[in-house]
Coordinates of C-alpha atoms and ligand atoms in Angstrom, one line a residue:
X23 CA -11.5 19.6 -28.5
X24 CA -14.6 20.9 -26.7
X25 CA -17.3 20.2 -29.3
X26 CA -19.0 17.1 -28.1
X27 CA -21.8 16.0 -30.5
X28 CA -23.3 16.9 -33.8
X29 CA -26.0 19.6 -33.6
X30 CA -28.8 17.1 -34.3
X31 CA -28.1 15.2 -31.1
X32 CA -27.4 18.1 -28.8
X33 CA -29.7 18.3 -25.9
X34 CA -30.4 14.6 -25.8
X35 CA -28.8 12.6 -22.9
X36 CA -27.3 9.6 -24.6
X37 CA -25.8 6.7 -22.8
X38 CA -22.0 5.9 -23.2
X39 CA -22.7 3.0 -25.6
X40 CA -24.4 5.4 -28.0
X41 CA -21.7 8.1 -27.7
X42 CA -18.5 6.0 -28.3
X43 CA -18.7 6.1 -32.1
X44 CA -18.7 9.9 -32.5
X45 CA -18.4 11.9 -29.2
X46 CA -15.9 14.7 -29.3
X47 CA -15.2 14.5 -33.0
X48 CA -16.7 16.2 -36.1
X49 CA -16.0 14.8 -39.6
X50 CA -15.7 18.4 -41.0
X51 CA -12.5 18.7 -38.9
X52 CA -10.8 16.1 -41.1
X53 CA -12.0 16.3 -44.8
X54 CA -15.3 14.5 -43.9
X55 CA -13.6 11.4 -42.5
X56 CA -16.2 9.5 -40.5
X57 CA -13.6 8.3 -38.1
X58 CA -11.0 10.5 -36.5
X59 CA -7.6 10.1 -38.3
X60 CA -4.5 9.1 -36.4
X61 CA -2.8 12.4 -35.8
X62 CA 0.7 10.9 -36.1
X63 CA 2.6 14.2 -35.4
X64 CA 4.9 15.3 -32.7
X65 CA 4.1 19.0 -33.0
X66 CA 1.5 21.5 -34.2
X67 CA 1.9 24.7 -36.2
X68 CA 0.8 28.0 -34.6
X69 CA -0.8 30.5 -36.9
X70 CA 1.0 33.3 -35.2
X71 CA 3.5 33.7 -32.4
X72 CA 0.8 35.4 -30.3
X73 CA -1.3 32.3 -30.6
X74 CA 1.6 30.1 -29.5
X75 CA 2.1 32.3 -26.5
X76 CA -1.6 32.0 -25.6
X77 CA -1.7 28.2 -26.0
X78 CA 1.3 27.9 -23.6
X79 CA -0.2 30.3 -21.0
X80 CA -3.2 28.0 -20.8
X81 CA -1.3 24.7 -21.0
X82 CA 1.1 25.8 -18.2
X83 CA -1.7 27.1 -15.9
X84 CA -0.7 30.7 -16.1
X85 CA -4.2 31.7 -17.0
X86 CA -7.7 30.1 -17.5
X87 CA -9.4 29.9 -21.0
X88 CA -11.4 33.1 -21.8
X89 CA -15.1 32.6 -22.6
X90 CA -15.4 30.6 -25.8
X91 CA -11.6 30.1 -26.1
X92 CA -10.2 26.6 -26.7
X93 CA -6.9 25.3 -25.5
X94 CA -4.8 24.8 -28.6
X95 CA -2.7 21.9 -29.8
X96 CA 1.0 22.4 -28.9
X97 CA 3.1 19.3 -28.9
X98 CA 2.1 15.6 -28.5
X99 CA 3.6 15.2 -25.1
X100 CA 1.1 17.8 -23.8
X101 CA -1.9 17.1 -26.0
X102 CA -2.9 15.4 -29.2
X103 CA -6.4 15.1 -30.8
X104 CA -6.5 11.3 -30.6
X105 CA -5.8 11.5 -26.9
X106 CA -8.2 14.4 -26.2
X107 CA -11.1 12.8 -28.1
X108 CA -10.5 9.5 -26.3
X109 CA -10.2 11.3 -22.9
X110 CA -13.6 13.0 -23.6
X111 CA -15.1 9.7 -24.4
X112 CA -13.7 8.0 -21.2
X113 CA -15.4 10.7 -19.1
X114 CA -18.9 9.7 -20.4
X115 CA -18.8 6.2 -18.8
X116 CA -18.5 7.7 -15.3
X117 CA -20.0 11.2 -15.7
X118 CA -16.5 12.5 -14.9
X119 CA -15.1 16.1 -15.3
X120 CA -12.0 14.9 -17.2
X121 CA -9.6 12.1 -18.0
X122 CA -6.0 11.6 -19.0
X123 CA -4.5 8.7 -21.0
X124 CA -1.1 7.1 -20.3
X125 CA 1.5 4.8 -21.8
X126 CA 0.4 2.0 -19.4
X127 CA -1.7 1.3 -16.4
X128 CA 1.5 1.5 -14.3
X129 CA 2.3 5.0 -15.9
X130 CA -1.2 6.1 -14.9
X131 CA -0.8 4.9 -11.3
X132 CA 2.7 6.1 -10.8
X133 CA 2.0 9.6 -12.3
X134 CA -1.1 9.8 -10.0
X135 CA 0.8 8.9 -6.9
X136 CA 3.7 11.3 -7.7
X137 CA 1.3 14.1 -8.5
X138 CA -0.5 13.9 -5.2
X139 CA 1.9 12.5 -2.5
X140 CA 4.8 14.2 -0.8
X141 CA 7.5 13.1 1.6
X142 CA 6.1 12.9 5.2
X143 CA 2.6 11.8 4.0
X144 CA 1.1 8.3 4.4
X145 CA -0.7 6.4 1.7
X146 CA -3.4 4.0 2.9
X147 CA -3.9 1.2 0.4
X148 CA -6.0 -2.0 0.0
X149 CA -4.3 -5.4 -0.3
X150 CA -3.7 -7.4 -2.4
X151 CA -2.7 -5.1 -5.2
X152 CA -1.5 -6.0 -8.7
X153 CA 2.1 -7.0 -8.4
X154 CA 3.6 -4.0 -10.1
X155 CA 1.5 -1.6 -8.0
X156 CA 2.4 -3.6 -4.9
X157 CA 6.1 -3.1 -5.6
X158 CA 5.7 0.7 -6.4
X159 CA 3.7 1.2 -3.2
X160 CA 5.6 -1.0 -0.7
X161 CA 9.2 -0.6 -2.0
X162 CA 9.6 2.6 -4.0
X163 CA 7.3 5.1 -2.3
X164 CA 8.9 4.5 1.2
X165 CA 12.4 5.2 -0.4
X166 CA 10.9 8.6 -1.3
X167 CA 9.9 9.3 2.3
X168 CA 6.2 8.3 1.7
X169 CA 4.9 5.8 4.3
X170 CA 2.4 3.2 3.2
X171 CA -0.1 1.2 5.3
X172 CA -2.0 -1.8 3.9
X173 CA -5.5 -2.8 4.9
X174 CA -7.3 -6.0 4.1
X175 CA -10.9 -6.8 3.0
X176 CA -13.3 -7.2 5.9
X177 CA -11.3 -5.1 8.3
X178 CA -13.5 -2.9 10.3
X179 CA -13.2 0.9 10.0
X180 CA -11.9 1.1 13.6
X181 CA -9.3 -1.6 12.8
X182 CA -8.1 0.3 9.8
X183 CA -7.9 3.5 11.9
X184 CA -5.9 1.7 14.6
X185 CA -3.5 0.2 12.0
X186 CA -2.9 3.7 10.5
X187 CA -2.3 5.2 13.9
X188 CA 0.1 2.4 14.9
X189 CA 2.1 2.2 11.7
X190 CA 2.3 5.9 10.6
X191 CA 1.8 7.8 13.9
X192 CA 1.3 11.6 13.4
X193 CA 1.6 11.4 9.6
X194 CA -0.9 13.2 7.3
X195 CA -3.0 10.9 5.3
X196 CA -2.3 11.9 1.7
X197 CA -4.4 9.4 -0.3
X198 CA -6.4 6.2 -0.1
X199 CA -5.6 3.9 -3.0
X200 CA -7.8 0.9 -3.5
X201 CA -8.0 -1.9 -6.0
X202 CA -11.5 -3.3 -5.9
X203 CA -12.1 -6.1 -6.9
X204 CA -8.6 -7.0 -6.0
X205 CA -6.2 -8.7 -8.4
X206 CA -6.1 -11.8 -8.2
X207 CA -8.5 -12.7 -5.3
X208 CA -11.6 -10.6 -6.2
X209 CA -11.6 -9.3 -2.6
X210 CA -14.0 -6.3 -2.5
X211 CA -13.4 -3.0 -0.7
X212 CA -16.0 -0.4 0.3
X213 CA -15.5 2.8 -1.6
X214 CA -18.0 4.8 0.5
X215 CA -16.2 3.7 3.7
X216 CA -12.8 4.9 2.3
X217 CA -14.5 8.2 1.4
X218 CA -15.6 8.6 5.0
X219 CA -12.1 7.8 6.3
X220 CA -10.7 10.4 4.0
X221 CA -13.2 12.9 5.2
X222 CA -12.2 12.3 8.8
X223 CA -8.5 12.9 8.0
X224 CA -9.1 16.1 6.1
X225 CA -7.1 19.0 7.5
X226 CA -7.2 22.7 6.7
X227 CA -4.4 22.1 4.1
X228 CA -5.3 18.8 2.6
X229 CA -8.3 16.6 1.7
X230 CA -6.9 13.1 1.1
X231 CA -8.1 11.8 -2.3
X232 CA -9.7 8.4 -2.8
X233 CA -8.4 6.8 -6.0
X234 CA -9.8 3.4 -7.2
X235 CA -8.1 1.0 -9.6
X236 CA -11.3 0.0 -11.5
X237 CA -9.5 -2.3 -14.0
X238 CA -11.4 -5.5 -13.2
X239 CA -15.0 -4.2 -13.5
X240 CA -14.9 -0.8 -14.9
X241 CA -16.2 1.2 -16.5
X242 CA -19.1 -1.0 -17.3
X243 CA -19.8 -2.8 -14.0
X244 CA -18.6 -0.3 -11.4
X245 CA -18.4 3.4 -11.2
X246 CA -16.3 4.5 -8.2
X247 CA -17.2 8.2 -8.8
X248 CA -20.8 7.4 -8.1
X249 CA -19.7 6.2 -4.6
X250 CA -17.8 9.3 -3.8
X251 CA -14.3 8.4 -5.1
X252 CA -12.3 11.3 -6.6
X253 CA -11.0 9.3 -9.6
X254 CA -10.8 5.8 -11.2
X255 CA -7.5 4.6 -12.6
X256 CA -7.3 1.9 -15.3
X257 CA -5.0 -0.4 -17.0
X258 CA -6.5 0.2 -20.4
X259 CA -4.4 -2.7 -21.6
X260 CA -7.2 -4.9 -20.2
X261 CA -10.9 -4.5 -20.9
X262 CA -10.8 -1.0 -22.3
X263 CA -8.3 -2.0 -25.0
X264 CA -9.6 -5.6 -24.9
X265 CA -7.6 -7.2 -27.7
X266 CA -4.2 -7.9 -26.2
X267 CA -2.6 -5.6 -28.8
X268 CA -1.7 -2.5 -26.8
X269 CA -0.5 -1.3 -23.4
X270 CA -2.1 1.9 -22.0
X271 CA -3.6 3.4 -18.8
X272 CA -6.0 6.2 -17.8
X273 CA -7.3 8.3 -14.9
X274 CA -10.9 9.5 -15.0
X275 CA -12.3 11.8 -12.4
X276 CA -12.8 15.3 -10.9
X277 CA -10.7 18.3 -12.0
X278 CA -9.2 18.4 -8.5
X279 CA -7.9 14.8 -8.8
X280 CA -7.0 14.7 -12.5
X281 CA -5.6 18.1 -13.4
X282 CA -2.4 17.8 -11.3
X283 CA -1.9 14.3 -12.7
X284 CA -2.2 15.7 -16.3
X285 CA 0.3 18.4 -15.4
X286 CA 2.7 15.8 -14.0
X287 CA 2.2 13.7 -17.1
X288 CA 3.6 16.6 -19.2
X289 CA 6.8 16.6 -17.2
X290 CA 7.3 12.8 -16.8
X291 CA 6.3 12.2 -20.5
X292 CA 4.1 9.2 -19.5
X293 CA 1.4 9.9 -22.1
X294 CA 0.1 7.4 -24.6
X295 CA 0.9 7.7 -28.3
X296 CA -1.6 8.9 -30.9
X297 CA -1.8 5.4 -32.4
X298 CA -2.7 3.9 -29.0
X299 CA -5.3 6.6 -28.5
X300 CA -6.8 5.8 -31.8
X301 CA -6.9 2.0 -31.1
X302 CA -8.5 2.7 -27.7
X303 CA -11.3 4.7 -29.4
X304 CA -11.9 1.8 -31.7
X305 CA -12.0 -0.6 -28.7
X306 CA -14.4 1.7 -26.7
X307 CA -17.1 1.1 -29.4
X308 CA -17.4 -2.6 -28.4
X309 CA -16.5 -2.3 -24.7
X310 CA -20.0 -2.9 -23.3
X311 CA -20.8 -5.8 -25.6
X312 CA -17.5 -7.5 -25.0
X313 CA -17.8 -7.2 -21.2
X314 CA -21.5 -8.3 -21.3
X315 CA -20.6 -11.5 -23.3
X316 CA -17.5 -12.2 -21.2
X317 CA -19.5 -11.8 -18.0
X318 CA -22.2 -14.1 -19.2
X319 CA -19.7 -16.8 -20.1
X320 CA -17.8 -16.4 -16.8
X321 CA -21.0 -17.1 -14.9
X322 CA -21.3 -20.4 -16.7
X323 CA -17.6 -21.3 -16.2
X324 CA -17.7 -20.4 -12.5
X325 CA -20.6 -22.8 -12.0
X326 CA -18.7 -25.5 -13.8
X327 CA -15.6 -24.9 -11.7
X328 CA -17.5 -25.0 -8.4
X329 CA -18.9 -28.4 -9.3
X330 CA -15.5 -29.9 -10.2
X331 CA -14.0 -32.2 -7.6
X332 CA -10.4 -31.0 -8.2
X333 CA -11.3 -27.3 -7.8
X334 CA -11.6 -25.5 -4.5
X335 CA -12.3 -21.9 -3.4
X336 CA -13.6 -20.4 -6.6
X337 CA -13.4 -16.6 -6.1
X338 CA -16.0 -15.1 -8.4
X339 CA -18.3 -12.2 -7.6
X340 CA -21.2 -13.9 -9.4
X341 CA -21.0 -16.7 -6.7
X342 CA -21.4 -14.4 -3.7
X343 CA -24.5 -15.2 -1.6
X344 CA -26.2 -13.2 1.2
X345 CA -24.0 -13.8 4.3
X346 CA -20.7 -14.2 2.3
X347 CA -18.1 -11.6 3.1
X348 CA -18.2 -9.0 0.4
X349 CA -21.8 -9.6 -0.6
X350 CA -23.2 -6.4 0.8
X351 CA -20.4 -4.4 -0.9
X352 CA -21.0 -6.2 -4.1
X353 CA -24.8 -5.4 -4.0
X354 CA -24.1 -1.7 -3.2
X355 CA -21.1 -1.1 -5.4
X356 CA -21.2 -3.3 -8.5
X357 CA -23.7 -3.8 -11.3
X358 CA -22.3 -7.0 -12.6
X359 CA -19.8 -9.7 -11.5
X360 CA -17.3 -9.3 -14.4
X361 CA -15.2 -12.0 -16.0
X362 CA -12.3 -12.6 -13.7
X363 CA -12.2 -15.9 -11.8
X364 CA -9.5 -17.3 -9.5
X365 CA -9.6 -20.7 -8.0
X366 CA -7.4 -23.3 -6.3
X367 CA -6.7 -26.8 -7.8
X368 CA -5.5 -29.9 -6.0
X369 CA -1.8 -30.5 -5.3
X370 CA -0.4 -27.0 -4.9
X371 CA 2.0 -25.4 -7.4
X372 CA 2.6 -28.7 -9.2
X373 CA -1.2 -29.2 -9.7
X374 CA -1.6 -25.6 -10.8
X375 CA 1.2 -25.9 -13.3
X376 CA -0.1 -29.2 -14.7
X377 CA -3.5 -27.5 -15.2
X378 CA -1.9 -24.5 -17.0
X379 CA 0.3 -26.6 -19.1
X380 CA -2.6 -28.6 -20.4
X381 CA -4.8 -25.7 -21.5
X382 CA -5.1 -25.4 -25.3
X383 CA -7.9 -22.9 -26.2
X384 CA -7.2 -20.8 -23.1
X385 CA -3.8 -19.3 -23.5
X386 CA -1.2 -19.4 -20.7
X387 CA -0.3 -15.7 -20.4
X388 CA -0.5 -12.8 -18.0
X389 CA -2.8 -9.8 -18.7
X390 CA -6.6 -10.0 -18.7
X391 CA -9.8 -8.5 -20.1
X392 CA -9.1 -9.5 -23.7
X393 CA -11.2 -11.2 -26.3
X394 CA -9.2 -14.4 -25.8
X395 CA -9.3 -16.3 -22.5
X396 CA -6.0 -16.2 -20.5
X397 CA -4.9 -18.1 -17.5
X398 CA -1.8 -17.6 -15.3
X399 CA -0.3 -18.5 -11.9
X400 CA -0.4 -15.3 -9.7
X401 CA 2.0 -16.6 -7.1
X402 CA 4.9 -17.0 -9.6
X403 CA 3.9 -14.6 -12.3
X404 CA 1.8 -11.4 -11.9
X405 CA 2.4 -11.3 -8.1
X406 CA 5.8 -13.0 -8.1
X407 CA 7.4 -9.9 -6.5
X408 CA 5.0 -9.9 -3.5
X409 CA 7.0 -11.2 -0.4
X410 CA 6.2 -14.8 0.5
X411 CA 4.6 -14.0 3.8
X412 CA 2.5 -11.3 2.1
X413 CA 1.3 -13.8 -0.5
X414 CA -0.1 -16.2 2.1
X415 CA -1.7 -13.4 4.1
X416 CA -3.4 -12.1 1.0
X417 CA -4.6 -15.5 -0.2
X418 CA -2.1 -15.8 -3.2
X419 CA -1.5 -19.5 -2.5
X420 CA 0.6 -21.9 -4.6
X421 CA -2.6 -23.6 -5.8
X422 CA -4.2 -20.4 -7.0
X423 CA -4.8 -19.9 -10.7
X424 CA -6.3 -16.8 -12.3
X425 CA -8.6 -17.0 -15.3
X426 CA -9.7 -14.1 -17.5
X427 CA -12.7 -15.2 -19.6
X428 CA -12.8 -14.1 -23.2
X429 CA -15.5 -14.1 -25.9
X430 CA -15.0 -17.7 -27.2
X431 CA -18.0 -20.0 -27.2
X432 CA -18.7 -21.0 -23.6
X433 CA -19.0 -24.7 -24.4
X434 CA -15.6 -24.8 -26.0
X435 CA -14.1 -23.1 -22.9
X436 CA -15.7 -25.6 -20.5
X437 CA -14.3 -28.5 -22.5
X438 CA -10.8 -27.0 -22.5
X439 CA -10.9 -26.4 -18.8
X440 CA -12.2 -29.9 -18.1
X441 CA -9.4 -31.5 -20.2
X442 CA -6.7 -29.5 -18.3
X443 CA -8.3 -30.4 -15.0
X444 CA -8.1 -34.1 -16.0
X445 CA -4.3 -33.7 -16.0
X446 CA -4.2 -32.4 -12.4
Ligands
PLP18 N1 -3.9 -2.5 -12.3 C1 -4.3 -3.8 -12.4 C2 -5.5 -4.2 -11.6 C3 -3.7 -4.7 -13.2 O1 -4.1 -5.9 -13.3 C4 -2.5 -4.2 -14.0 C5 -1.8 -5.1 -14.9 O2 -2.0 -6.3 -14.9 C6 -2.1 -2.9 -13.8 C7 -2.9 -2.1 -13.0 C8 -1.0 -2.4 -14.6 O3 -1.3 -2.1 -15.9 P1 -0.3 -2.1 -17.1 O4 0.2 -3.5 -17.3 O5 -1.1 -1.6 -18.2 O6 0.8 -1.2 -16.8

């Protein structure tokens, strides 16, 4: 689907918010339907055998498209109009070459790692990572002969290099994978610095890619590509989907980073379904207004939490001041603080559980980025599989609670949080 805009708008540079309702789709393709239908089909009919042969040659990389030639639809594991239109729309938020959509955020991350890493390489990654990614990186990749080395926020570049040399001596750096802000602590990592490290480790045969999990702030408040990253990956289950009614993931970036991941997706079958693609297109239309509202409310809630006597260590980007660790990165890298807050309550796990058990409007559930506010206990839930020593090193303490702020009325949320804190 290469056509991008109705003729009347061609030549005008529109912002992503203005493009999400129509980009990449023309009503005349579907009986005048204003919205793209759900192309609920497993396979597509070729007009001739010669056409089928041409489509396969392009899809399998045997040849490039000729001038004016479009890659045709073949089979919904390879491509589907709902996924292709969605992928074109996702590129607009980050001015990216291309995107691919997946069955989950984990499917996007796993397919990306498998497409680019090989036995004998080392993956350098930030910590903490979302619990599922942490397990994939620390337990599964090493079983496949891929070494992994973690670095923490505020480590100097020379300390990161020293750790890499000590823990994976002589190994080729294959990729830097960073989650910034980190789930659940909101630790920030410097994308431009990672790009410089990757540049220094480039050999004749390999340029290590920098891949950023942009789930917490993106694509509205942070654009890793603008800071030199090769691709952003997303759990679209979160803000992009935004309604707690689907599971999906994406990679958005350069052809060099994304094309091999797309090819790997074909063989692993980790793509999203047409219905999920369609639902995500619908969600993208309100992405910016949802994130703006959620962020405005989160700022109010963060102020309430910092002033509460039973609350300690509120980790929220909107509270960073000059001199705080992470402040300089925040100013350079992010355009808004987002709506994820984590904080500690009195009395360890017991206090955290009492707080969670007394929430009423805010729901006690994992996941984040949705219209409803959600709270959870990272230490025993999303990050339950992180080893105990790692949890403490990474700041995932027994008292830590994570809150994802939704679109409810801010005053109602403050009352609900206040009641639950009374129970601590
Ligand atoms: N990345 C981050 C930062 C996450 O928080 C999550 C899930 O919570 C994932 C990736 C995995 O996404 P999914 O649950 O869609 O597989």
